[in-house]
């Protein structure tokens, strides 16, 4: 599962490298209401494994390989999907596993959010997260179960 999160983050890095860019749905698939499934997570892990650990890696100086396009303008699932579609390797990997770029982008963001909730729960003095949608709660429980199964 750690490999999935690492590779998913690498794929996200292909699309945008600015964590403050505020990727969110705008007229598309909303990660807050996107329901993950075990089968979908399996396909996402397969995409990540196919792309390998260097997908979206930065050079040893920590700089973006494409200085003109740092991804700061990514503001929606659709923007992220367009970035994924722009990379032929990513587009081909998604197609082989019958995943659309919008579905994958929303799923990655939903899985990332669930992982962040789980990480926050493990912090000293953590309190339950209020305001989660039913889908987000289900995603957190799915990720908790998957992480528990790998330990």
mmCIF file with all atom_site columns, C-alpha atoms in Angstrom:
data_model
loop_
_atom_site.group_PDB
_atom_site.id
_atom_site.type_symbol
_atom_site.label_atom_id
_atom_site.label_alt_id
_atom_site.label_comp_id
_atom_site.label_asym_id
_atom_site.label_entity_id
_atom_site.label_seq_id
_atom_site.pdbx_PDB_ins_code
_atom_site.Cartn_x
_atom_site.Cartn_y
_atom_site.Cartn_z
_atom_site.occupancy
_atom_site.B_iso_or_equiv
_atom_site.pdbx_formal_charge
_atom_site.auth_seq_id
_atom_site.auth_comp_id
_atom_site.auth_asym_id
_atom_site.auth_atom_id
_atom_site.pdbx_PDB_model_num
ATOM 1   C CA . UNK A 1 1   ? 0.000   0.000  0.000   1.00 0.00 ? 1   UNK A CA 1
ATOM 2   C CA . UNK A 1 2   ? 2.910   2.339  0.717   1.00 0.00 ? 2   UNK A CA 1
ATOM 3   C CA . UNK A 1 3   ? 4.100   1.667  -2.827  1.00 0.00 ? 3   UNK A CA 1
ATOM 4   C CA . UNK A 1 4   ? 0.679   2.778  -4.091  1.00 0.00 ? 4   UNK A CA 1
ATOM 5   C CA . UNK A 1 5   ? 0.806   6.062  -2.170  1.00 0.00 ? 5   UNK A CA 1
ATOM 6   C CA . UNK A 1 6   ? 4.381   6.725  -3.308  1.00 0.00 ? 6   UNK A CA 1
ATOM 7   C CA . UNK A 1 7   ? 3.572   6.006  -6.931  1.00 0.00 ? 7   UNK A CA 1
ATOM 8   C CA . UNK A 1 8   ? 0.278   7.896  -6.772  1.00 0.00 ? 8   UNK A CA 1
ATOM 9   C CA . UNK A 1 9   ? 2.125   10.927 -5.502  1.00 0.00 ? 9   UNK A CA 1
ATOM 10  C CA . UNK A 1 10  ? 4.628   10.539 -8.339  1.00 0.00 ? 10  UNK A CA 1
ATOM 11  C CA . UNK A 1 11  ? 1.793   10.463 -10.864 1.00 0.00 ? 11  UNK A CA 1
ATOM 12  C CA . UNK A 1 12  ? 0.322   13.555 -9.234  1.00 0.00 ? 12  UNK A CA 1
ATOM 13  C CA . UNK A 1 13  ? 3.731   15.199 -9.567  1.00 0.00 ? 13  UNK A CA 1
ATOM 14  C CA . UNK A 1 14  ? 3.473   14.646 -13.308 1.00 0.00 ? 14  UNK A CA 1
ATOM 15  C CA . UNK A 1 15  ? 0.396   16.810 -13.297 1.00 0.00 ? 15  UNK A CA 1
ATOM 16  C CA . UNK A 1 16  ? 1.337   19.469 -10.772 1.00 0.00 ? 16  UNK A CA 1
ATOM 17  C CA . UNK A 1 17  ? 4.144   20.082 -8.338  1.00 0.00 ? 17  UNK A CA 1
ATOM 18  C CA . UNK A 1 18  ? 2.629   22.904 -6.311  1.00 0.00 ? 18  UNK A CA 1
ATOM 19  C CA . UNK A 1 19  ? 0.793   21.457 -3.285  1.00 0.00 ? 19  UNK A CA 1
ATOM 20  C CA . UNK A 1 20  ? -0.948  24.815 -2.806  1.00 0.00 ? 20  UNK A CA 1
ATOM 21  C CA . UNK A 1 21  ? -2.578  24.661 -6.234  1.00 0.00 ? 21  UNK A CA 1
ATOM 22  C CA . UNK A 1 22  ? -5.919  23.629 -4.725  1.00 0.00 ? 22  UNK A CA 1
ATOM 23  C CA . UNK A 1 23  ? -6.894  20.800 -7.052  1.00 0.00 ? 23  UNK A CA 1
ATOM 24  C CA . UNK A 1 24  ? -10.640 20.445 -6.700  1.00 0.00 ? 24  UNK A CA 1
ATOM 25  C CA . UNK A 1 25  ? -13.551 19.508 -8.860  1.00 0.00 ? 25  UNK A CA 1
ATOM 26  C CA . UNK A 1 26  ? -15.198 22.236 -10.867 1.00 0.00 ? 26  UNK A CA 1
ATOM 27  C CA . UNK A 1 27  ? -18.128 20.946 -12.862 1.00 0.00 ? 27  UNK A CA 1
ATOM 28  C CA . UNK A 1 28  ? -16.744 17.426 -12.841 1.00 0.00 ? 28  UNK A CA 1
ATOM 29  C CA . UNK A 1 29  ? -16.066 14.460 -10.618 1.00 0.00 ? 29  UNK A CA 1
ATOM 30  C CA . UNK A 1 30  ? -15.779 15.746 -7.065  1.00 0.00 ? 30  UNK A CA 1
ATOM 31  C CA . UNK A 1 31  ? -13.206 13.864 -4.953  1.00 0.00 ? 31  UNK A CA 1
ATOM 32  C CA . UNK A 1 32  ? -15.323 14.641 -1.861  1.00 0.00 ? 32  UNK A CA 1
ATOM 33  C CA . UNK A 1 33  ? -18.164 12.546 -3.252  1.00 0.00 ? 33  UNK A CA 1
ATOM 34  C CA . UNK A 1 34  ? -16.082 9.997  -5.154  1.00 0.00 ? 34  UNK A CA 1
ATOM 35  C CA . UNK A 1 35  ? -16.439 6.487  -3.711  1.00 0.00 ? 35  UNK A CA 1
ATOM 36  C CA . UNK A 1 36  ? -13.349 4.289  -3.920  1.00 0.00 ? 36  UNK A CA 1
ATOM 37  C CA . UNK A 1 37  ? -13.582 0.513  -4.296  1.00 0.00 ? 37  UNK A CA 1
ATOM 38  C CA . UNK A 1 38  ? -11.050 -2.220 -3.698  1.00 0.00 ? 38  UNK A CA 1
ATOM 39  C CA . UNK A 1 39  ? -11.091 -3.104 -7.391  1.00 0.00 ? 39  UNK A CA 1
ATOM 40  C CA . UNK A 1 40  ? -10.424 0.518  -8.372  1.00 0.00 ? 40  UNK A CA 1
ATOM 41  C CA . UNK A 1 41  ? -7.540  0.768  -5.900  1.00 0.00 ? 41  UNK A CA 1
ATOM 42  C CA . UNK A 1 42  ? -6.097  -2.452 -7.374  1.00 0.00 ? 42  UNK A CA 1
ATOM 43  C CA . UNK A 1 43  ? -6.175  -0.906 -10.862 1.00 0.00 ? 43  UNK A CA 1
ATOM 44  C CA . UNK A 1 44  ? -4.643  2.311  -9.546  1.00 0.00 ? 44  UNK A CA 1
ATOM 45  C CA . UNK A 1 45  ? -1.818  0.320  -7.956  1.00 0.00 ? 45  UNK A CA 1
ATOM 46  C CA . UNK A 1 46  ? -1.272  -1.455 -11.277 1.00 0.00 ? 46  UNK A CA 1
ATOM 47  C CA . UNK A 1 47  ? -0.964  1.907  -13.071 1.00 0.00 ? 47  UNK A CA 1
ATOM 48  C CA . UNK A 1 48  ? 1.494   3.122  -10.447 1.00 0.00 ? 48  UNK A CA 1
ATOM 49  C CA . UNK A 1 49  ? 3.537   -0.080 -10.730 1.00 0.00 ? 49  UNK A CA 1
ATOM 50  C CA . UNK A 1 50  ? 3.614   0.182  -14.510 1.00 0.00 ? 50  UNK A CA 1
ATOM 51  C CA . UNK A 1 51  ? 4.797   3.786  -14.431 1.00 0.00 ? 51  UNK A CA 1
ATOM 52  C CA . UNK A 1 52  ? 7.490   2.952  -11.909 1.00 0.00 ? 52  UNK A CA 1
ATOM 53  C CA . UNK A 1 53  ? 9.046   4.864  -9.047  1.00 0.00 ? 53  UNK A CA 1
ATOM 54  C CA . UNK A 1 54  ? 10.616  7.576  -11.234 1.00 0.00 ? 54  UNK A CA 1
ATOM 55  C CA . UNK A 1 55  ? 7.322   8.803  -12.732 1.00 0.00 ? 55  UNK A CA 1
ATOM 56  C CA . UNK A 1 56  ? 7.226   12.542 -12.215 1.00 0.00 ? 56  UNK A CA 1
ATOM 57  C CA . UNK A 1 57  ? 10.506  12.595 -10.326 1.00 0.00 ? 57  UNK A CA 1
ATOM 58  C CA . UNK A 1 58  ? 12.437  15.825 -10.011 1.00 0.00 ? 58  UNK A CA 1
ATOM 59  C CA . UNK A 1 59  ? 16.133  16.162 -10.764 1.00 0.00 ? 59  UNK A CA 1
ATOM 60  C CA . UNK A 1 60  ? 18.776  15.981 -8.035  1.00 0.00 ? 60  UNK A CA 1
ATOM 61  C CA . UNK A 1 61  ? 18.638  19.750 -7.596  1.00 0.00 ? 61  UNK A CA 1
ATOM 62  C CA . UNK A 1 62  ? 15.000  19.510 -6.589  1.00 0.00 ? 62  UNK A CA 1
ATOM 63  C CA . UNK A 1 63  ? 13.863  21.541 -9.570  1.00 0.00 ? 63  UNK A CA 1
ATOM 64  C CA . UNK A 1 64  ? 10.953  20.743 -11.853 1.00 0.00 ? 64  UNK A CA 1
ATOM 65  C CA . UNK A 1 65  ? 12.133  19.229 -15.151 1.00 0.00 ? 65  UNK A CA 1
ATOM 66  C CA . UNK A 1 66  ? 9.876   21.648 -17.048 1.00 0.00 ? 66  UNK A CA 1
ATOM 67  C CA . UNK A 1 67  ? 10.470  25.067 -15.527 1.00 0.00 ? 67  UNK A CA 1
ATOM 68  C CA . UNK A 1 68  ? 7.839   26.769 -17.705 1.00 0.00 ? 68  UNK A CA 1
ATOM 69  C CA . UNK A 1 69  ? 5.009   24.494 -16.530 1.00 0.00 ? 69  UNK A CA 1
ATOM 70  C CA . UNK A 1 70  ? 5.081   24.033 -12.767 1.00 0.00 ? 70  UNK A CA 1
ATOM 71  C CA . UNK A 1 71  ? 1.416   23.034 -12.588 1.00 0.00 ? 71  UNK A CA 1
ATOM 72  C CA . UNK A 1 72  ? 0.441   25.992 -10.409 1.00 0.00 ? 72  UNK A CA 1
ATOM 73  C CA . UNK A 1 73  ? -2.652  26.543 -12.561 1.00 0.00 ? 73  UNK A CA 1
ATOM 74  C CA . UNK A 1 74  ? -4.199  23.135 -11.798 1.00 0.00 ? 74  UNK A CA 1
ATOM 75  C CA . UNK A 1 75  ? -7.475  23.973 -10.106 1.00 0.00 ? 75  UNK A CA 1
ATOM 76  C CA . UNK A 1 76  ? -9.775  21.044 -10.842 1.00 0.00 ? 76  UNK A CA 1
ATOM 77  C CA . UNK A 1 77  ? -10.040 17.353 -11.520 1.00 0.00 ? 77  UNK A CA 1
ATOM 78  C CA . UNK A 1 78  ? -10.407 18.291 -15.168 1.00 0.00 ? 78  UNK A CA 1
ATOM 79  C CA . UNK A 1 79  ? -7.134  20.236 -15.114 1.00 0.00 ? 79  UNK A CA 1
ATOM 80  C CA . UNK A 1 80  ? -5.386  17.281 -13.511 1.00 0.00 ? 80  UNK A CA 1
ATOM 81  C CA . UNK A 1 81  ? -6.952  14.923 -16.057 1.00 0.00 ? 81  UNK A CA 1
ATOM 82  C CA . UNK A 1 82  ? -5.671  17.109 -18.894 1.00 0.00 ? 82  UNK A CA 1
ATOM 83  C CA . UNK A 1 83  ? -2.169  16.947 -17.408 1.00 0.00 ? 83  UNK A CA 1
ATOM 84  C CA . UNK A 1 84  ? -2.401  13.165 -17.164 1.00 0.00 ? 84  UNK A CA 1
ATOM 85  C CA . UNK A 1 85  ? -3.672  12.939 -20.744 1.00 0.00 ? 85  UNK A CA 1
ATOM 86  C CA . UNK A 1 86  ? -0.728  15.048 -21.919 1.00 0.00 ? 86  UNK A CA 1
ATOM 87  C CA . UNK A 1 87  ? 1.722   12.315 -20.898 1.00 0.00 ? 87  UNK A CA 1
ATOM 88  C CA . UNK A 1 88  ? 1.595   9.427  -23.404 1.00 0.00 ? 88  UNK A CA 1
ATOM 89  C CA . UNK A 1 89  ? 2.961   6.931  -20.842 1.00 0.00 ? 89  UNK A CA 1
ATOM 90  C CA . UNK A 1 90  ? 0.271   7.802  -18.314 1.00 0.00 ? 90  UNK A CA 1
ATOM 91  C CA . UNK A 1 91  ? -2.469  7.852  -20.939 1.00 0.00 ? 91  UNK A CA 1
ATOM 92  C CA . UNK A 1 92  ? -1.419  4.405  -22.213 1.00 0.00 ? 92  UNK A CA 1
ATOM 93  C CA . UNK A 1 93  ? -1.177  2.924  -18.707 1.00 0.00 ? 93  UNK A CA 1
ATOM 94  C CA . UNK A 1 94  ? -4.646  4.205  -17.834 1.00 0.00 ? 94  UNK A CA 1
ATOM 95  C CA . UNK A 1 95  ? -6.099  2.845  -21.076 1.00 0.00 ? 95  UNK A CA 1
ATOM 96  C CA . UNK A 1 96  ? -4.593  -0.607 -20.500 1.00 0.00 ? 96  UNK A CA 1
ATOM 97  C CA . UNK A 1 97  ? -6.393  -0.777 -17.169 1.00 0.00 ? 97  UNK A CA 1
ATOM 98  C CA . UNK A 1 98  ? -9.659  0.690  -18.483 1.00 0.00 ? 98  UNK A CA 1
ATOM 99  C CA . UNK A 1 99  ? -9.373  3.894  -16.464 1.00 0.00 ? 99  UNK A CA 1
ATOM 100 C CA . UNK A 1 100 ? -10.279 7.342  -17.697 1.00 0.00 ? 100 UNK A CA 1
ATOM 101 C CA . UNK A 1 101 ? -8.084  10.250 -16.741 1.00 0.00 ? 101 UNK A CA 1
ATOM 102 C CA . UNK A 1 102 ? -10.937 12.069 -14.949 1.00 0.00 ? 102 UNK A CA 1
ATOM 103 C CA . UNK A 1 103 ? -11.842 8.951  -12.970 1.00 0.00 ? 103 UNK A CA 1
ATOM 104 C CA . UNK A 1 104 ? -8.203  8.360  -12.100 1.00 0.00 ? 104 UNK A CA 1
ATOM 105 C CA . UNK A 1 105 ? -7.614  11.988 -11.102 1.00 0.00 ? 105 UNK A CA 1
ATOM 106 C CA . UNK A 1 106 ? -10.678 12.026 -8.834  1.00 0.00 ? 106 UNK A CA 1
ATOM 107 C CA . UNK A 1 107 ? -9.747  8.638  -7.371  1.00 0.00 ? 107 UNK A CA 1
ATOM 108 C CA . UNK A 1 108 ? -6.157  9.671  -6.655  1.00 0.00 ? 108 UNK A CA 1
ATOM 109 C CA . UNK A 1 109 ? -7.353  12.821 -4.902  1.00 0.00 ? 109 UNK A CA 1
ATOM 110 C CA . UNK A 1 110 ? -9.982  10.851 -2.945  1.00 0.00 ? 110 UNK A CA 1
ATOM 111 C CA . UNK A 1 111 ? -7.364  8.253  -1.914  1.00 0.00 ? 111 UNK A CA 1
ATOM 112 C CA . UNK A 1 112 ? -4.901  10.981 -0.991  1.00 0.00 ? 112 UNK A CA 1
ATOM 113 C CA . UNK A 1 113 ? -7.537  12.657 1.167   1.00 0.00 ? 113 UNK A CA 1
ATOM 114 C CA . UNK A 1 114 ? -8.396  9.369  2.883   1.00 0.00 ? 114 UNK A CA 1
ATOM 115 C CA . UNK A 1 115 ? -4.705  8.781  3.554   1.00 0.00 ? 115 UNK A CA 1
ATOM 116 C CA . UNK A 1 116 ? -4.351  12.255 5.009   1.00 0.00 ? 116 UNK A CA 1
ATOM 117 C CA . UNK A 1 117 ? -7.312  11.634 7.325   1.00 0.00 ? 117 UNK A CA 1
ATOM 118 C CA . UNK A 1 118 ? -5.740  8.366  8.474   1.00 0.00 ? 118 UNK A CA 1
ATOM 119 C CA . UNK A 1 119 ? -2.407  10.085 9.073   1.00 0.00 ? 119 UNK A CA 1
ATOM 120 C CA . UNK A 1 120 ? -4.093  12.854 11.064  1.00 0.00 ? 120 UNK A CA 1
ATOM 121 C CA . UNK A 1 121 ? -5.929  10.265 13.161  1.00 0.00 ? 121 UNK A CA 1
ATOM 122 C CA . UNK A 1 122 ? -2.581  8.795  14.184  1.00 0.00 ? 122 UNK A CA 1
ATOM 123 C CA . UNK A 1 123 ? -1.239  12.078 15.549  1.00 0.00 ? 123 UNK A CA 1
ATOM 124 C CA . UNK A 1 124 ? -1.097  12.685 19.302  1.00 0.00 ? 124 UNK A CA 1
ATOM 125 C CA . UNK A 1 125 ? -4.281  14.313 20.579  1.00 0.00 ? 125 UNK A CA 1
ATOM 126 C CA . UNK A 1 126 ? -6.127  13.659 17.323  1.00 0.00 ? 126 UNK A CA 1
ATOM 127 C CA . UNK A 1 127 ? -9.871  14.129 17.343  1.00 0.00 ? 127 UNK A CA 1
ATOM 128 C CA . UNK A 1 128 ? -12.426 12.760 14.879  1.00 0.00 ? 128 UNK A CA 1
ATOM 129 C CA . UNK A 1 129 ? -12.582 14.733 11.657  1.00 0.00 ? 129 UNK A CA 1
ATOM 130 C CA . UNK A 1 130 ? -15.904 16.562 11.376  1.00 0.00 ? 130 UNK A CA 1
ATOM 131 C CA . UNK A 1 131 ? -17.565 17.397 8.104   1.00 0.00 ? 131 UNK A CA 1
ATOM 132 C CA . UNK A 1 132 ? -16.574 14.352 6.079   1.00 0.00 ? 132 UNK A CA 1
ATOM 133 C CA . UNK A 1 133 ? -19.038 13.309 3.394   1.00 0.00 ? 133 UNK A CA 1
ATOM 134 C CA . UNK A 1 134 ? -20.417 9.751  3.582   1.00 0.00 ? 134 UNK A CA 1
ATOM 135 C CA . UNK A 1 135 ? -18.180 8.874  0.627   1.00 0.00 ? 135 UNK A CA 1
ATOM 136 C CA . UNK A 1 136 ? -15.109 10.275 2.378   1.00 0.00 ? 136 UNK A CA 1
ATOM 137 C CA . UNK A 1 137 ? -15.911 8.256  5.516   1.00 0.00 ? 137 UNK A CA 1
ATOM 138 C CA . UNK A 1 138 ? -16.315 5.118  3.384   1.00 0.00 ? 138 UNK A CA 1
ATOM 139 C CA . UNK A 1 139 ? -13.005 5.855  1.607   1.00 0.00 ? 139 UNK A CA 1
ATOM 140 C CA . UNK A 1 140 ? -11.227 6.272  4.947   1.00 0.00 ? 140 UNK A CA 1
ATOM 141 C CA . UNK A 1 141 ? -12.606 2.941  6.161   1.00 0.00 ? 141 UNK A CA 1
ATOM 142 C CA . UNK A 1 142 ? -11.625 1.206  2.902   1.00 0.00 ? 142 UNK A CA 1
ATOM 143 C CA . UNK A 1 143 ? -8.098  2.574  3.127   1.00 0.00 ? 143 UNK A CA 1
ATOM 144 C CA . UNK A 1 144 ? -7.901  1.663  6.820   1.00 0.00 ? 144 UNK A CA 1
ATOM 145 C CA . UNK A 1 145 ? -8.912  -1.916 5.975   1.00 0.00 ? 145 UNK A CA 1
ATOM 146 C CA . UNK A 1 146 ? -6.402  -2.143 3.122   1.00 0.00 ? 146 UNK A CA 1
ATOM 147 C CA . UNK A 1 147 ? -3.597  -0.741 5.217   1.00 0.00 ? 147 UNK A CA 1
ATOM 148 C CA . UNK A 1 148 ? -4.484  -3.120 8.044   1.00 0.00 ? 148 UNK A CA 1
ATOM 149 C CA . UNK A 1 149 ? -4.395  -6.061 5.636   1.00 0.00 ? 149 UNK A CA 1
ATOM 150 C CA . UNK A 1 150 ? -0.831  -5.209 4.549   1.00 0.00 ? 150 UNK A CA 1
ATOM 151 C CA . UNK A 1 151 ? 0.605   -5.011 8.071   1.00 0.00 ? 151 UNK A CA 1
#
